[in-house]
Short mmCIF file of C-alpha atoms in Angstrom, two decimals:
data_model
loop_
_atom_site.label_atom_id
_atom_site.label_comp_id
_atom_site.label_asym_id
_atom_site.label_seq_id
_atom_site.Cartn_x
_atom_site.Cartn_y
_atom_site.Cartn_z
CA ARG A 18 9.23 -11.78 3.50
CA LEU A 19 9.37 -15.62 1.76
CA LEU A 20 11.66 -14.02 -0.95
CA GLU A 21 14.05 -12.58 1.68
CA VAL A 22 14.35 -16.12 3.21
CA LEU A 23 15.20 -17.74 -0.39
CA ASP A 24 17.73 -14.93 -0.83
CA ALA A 25 19.65 -15.21 2.01
CA GLY A 26 19.50 -18.62 2.81
CA ASP A 27 20.32 -19.09 6.44
CA ARG A 28 22.95 -16.58 6.78
CA ALA A 29 20.61 -13.13 7.51
CA PRO A 30 18.31 -12.87 9.95
CA LEU A 31 14.99 -11.62 9.02
CA PRO A 32 14.27 -8.13 9.49
CA PRO A 33 11.26 -7.28 12.38
CA PRO A 34 8.08 -7.27 11.39
CA VAL A 35 6.64 -4.37 10.18
CA ARG A 36 4.62 -2.46 12.73
CA GLY A 37 1.82 -0.11 12.20
CA ALA A 38 3.84 2.68 13.14
CA ASP A 39 5.76 1.93 10.36
CA LEU A 40 3.02 3.70 7.76
CA LEU A 41 3.41 6.61 9.57
CA ALA A 42 7.07 6.18 8.69
CA LEU A 43 6.34 5.40 4.99
CA ALA A 44 4.05 9.28 4.68
CA ALA A 45 7.06 10.62 6.11
CA GLY A 46 9.29 9.61 3.15
CA PHE A 47 6.61 10.98 0.91
CA ARG A 48 6.53 14.18 2.37
CA ALA A 49 9.76 14.76 2.28
CA ALA A 50 9.33 13.98 -1.13
CA GLY A 51 7.17 16.60 -1.99
CA LEU A 52 4.16 14.80 -1.58
CA THR A 53 1.38 16.03 0.96
CA VAL A 54 -0.08 12.88 2.81
CA ARG A 55 -2.42 12.87 4.88
CA VAL A 56 -3.08 9.45 7.42
CA THR A 57 -5.87 8.62 9.35
CA CYS A 58 -5.31 5.32 10.96
CA ASP A 59 -7.62 3.77 13.58
CA ASP A 60 -5.85 1.83 16.52
CA GLY A 61 -5.52 -1.82 16.33
CA VAL A 62 -3.13 -2.03 12.90
CA ASP A 63 -1.05 -4.22 14.72
CA ALA A 64 -3.68 -6.42 16.39
CA LEU A 65 -4.49 -7.38 12.73
CA GLY A 66 -0.78 -9.90 12.83
CA ALA A 67 2.43 -9.74 11.11
CA ALA A 68 0.96 -10.87 7.73
CA ALA A 69 -1.86 -8.26 7.05
CA VAL A 70 0.06 -5.60 8.60
CA LEU A 71 3.02 -6.11 6.00
CA THR A 72 0.33 -6.31 3.28
CA VAL A 73 -1.42 -3.21 4.44
CA TYR A 74 2.04 -1.40 4.74
CA ARG A 75 2.97 -2.82 0.76
CA ILE A 76 -0.31 -1.67 -0.73
CA VAL A 77 0.00 1.88 1.22
CA GLU A 78 3.92 1.93 -0.39
CA GLU A 79 2.38 0.57 -3.79
CA ALA A 80 -0.80 3.64 -3.99
CA LEU A 81 1.63 6.41 -3.12
CA THR A 82 4.61 5.55 -5.46
CA ASN A 83 1.47 5.46 -8.21
CA VAL A 84 0.48 8.86 -7.31
CA THR A 85 3.65 10.07 -7.29
CA ARG A 86 4.38 8.47 -11.06
CA HIS A 87 1.01 8.89 -12.52
CA SER A 88 -0.16 11.88 -10.90
CA GLN A 89 -0.28 15.35 -11.26
CA ALA A 90 -1.65 15.71 -7.67
CA ARG A 91 0.96 16.72 -4.68
CA ALA A 92 -1.59 15.67 -1.94
CA CYS A 93 -3.03 11.91 -1.15
CA ASP A 94 -5.46 10.93 1.76
CA VAL A 95 -4.39 7.23 3.21
CA ARG A 96 -7.23 6.08 5.53
CA ILE A 97 -7.20 2.55 7.44
CA GLU A 98 -10.01 1.16 9.02
CA VAL A 99 -9.46 -1.87 11.50
CA ARG A 100 -13.29 -3.33 12.23
CA GLY A 101 -11.76 -5.99 14.86
CA CYS A 102 -9.39 -8.70 12.76
CA SER A 103 -10.58 -7.08 9.60
CA ALA A 104 -9.25 -3.84 7.39
CA ARG A 105 -10.25 -1.30 5.09
CA VAL A 106 -7.43 1.07 3.04
CA VAL A 107 -7.97 3.57 1.12
CA VAL A 108 -5.84 5.64 -0.94
CA ALA A 109 -6.95 9.07 -2.92
CA ASP A 110 -5.36 11.26 -4.91
CA PRO A 111 -7.76 14.52 -6.69
CA GLY A 112 -5.38 13.71 -9.85
CA PRO A 113 -5.53 14.58 -12.36
CA SER A 114 -3.76 11.31 -13.54
CA HIS A 115 -0.69 11.10 -16.57
CA PRO A 116 -1.58 9.34 -19.29
CA ARG A 117 0.23 5.73 -18.85
CA ALA A 118 3.21 4.84 -20.38
CA PRO A 119 2.65 1.82 -22.59
CA VAL A 120 6.03 0.23 -21.13
CA PRO A 121 6.48 0.75 -17.22
CA PRO A 122 9.88 2.42 -16.54
CA PRO A 123 12.84 -0.06 -15.61
CA GLY A 124 12.59 -0.87 -12.19
CA ALA A 125 8.95 -0.25 -11.71
CA GLY A 126 7.27 -2.30 -9.32
CA ARG A 127 4.47 -4.73 -9.51
CA GLY A 128 1.69 -2.22 -9.08
CA LEU A 129 -2.02 -3.06 -9.16
CA VAL A 130 -0.93 -6.82 -9.87
CA GLY A 131 1.20 -7.06 -7.11
CA MET A 132 -1.52 -5.71 -4.86
CA ARG A 133 -4.24 -8.17 -6.37
CA GLU A 134 -2.04 -10.32 -5.37
CA ARG A 135 -1.48 -9.51 -2.05
CA VAL A 136 -4.93 -8.78 -1.21
CA ALA A 137 -6.04 -12.15 -2.72
CA LEU A 138 -3.85 -14.16 -0.42
CA PHE A 139 -6.48 -12.60 2.18
CA HIS A 140 -9.72 -13.87 0.20
CA GLY A 141 -9.84 -9.73 0.28
CA THR A 142 -11.02 -7.53 -2.33
CA LEU A 143 -9.23 -4.49 -4.45
CA GLY A 144 -11.16 -1.86 -5.84
CA ALA A 145 -8.89 0.72 -7.95
CA GLY A 146 -9.74 3.18 -10.48
CA PRO A 147 -10.73 6.60 -11.58
CA ALA A 148 -12.42 8.77 -9.36
CA PRO A 149 -15.24 11.11 -9.94
CA SER A 150 -13.07 13.84 -8.99
CA GLY A 151 -10.66 13.11 -11.73
CA GLY A 152 -8.15 11.59 -9.42
CA PHE A 153 -7.52 7.93 -8.67
CA VAL A 154 -8.42 5.44 -5.65
CA VAL A 155 -7.28 2.23 -4.44
CA ASP A 156 -9.62 0.69 -2.11
CA VAL A 157 -8.84 -2.77 -0.12
CA MET A 158 -10.51 -4.67 2.04
CA LEU A 159 -8.86 -7.57 4.02
CA PRO A 160 -11.59 -9.62 6.07
CA GLY A 161 -10.51 -11.13 9.25
CA PRO A 162 -10.30 -15.01 9.42
CA SER A 163 -13.61 -16.90 9.00
#
């Protein structure tokens, strides 16, 4: 949002904040592109606060993008658990993964680096790597305020 403000200056209003319902719309977009996305989401996502909800949204978006770019899987599970003010996000695909290209394609996002930076803002943890099943798992914990 900061970059949007800097890019737009005083000219443009900020878009409305991302809400939990936007996660379902995000998954629907990936479904329309051919990926079977199963979403399990606890109630209370919106109570996490605008910055945390946006972080959850962007992590799910990047993880699903990575599935479409780097996995032969055509299905993916997204689980968002909310406990009080903390959240856990797990995105897992059954694989197998494609060998990674040495250079990201033009227009590629910031991937795992971006996820790690977002999670660090909340003093959270990010686990990302191969799953025993041969797929890939992104597992994020965003703790509530202490």
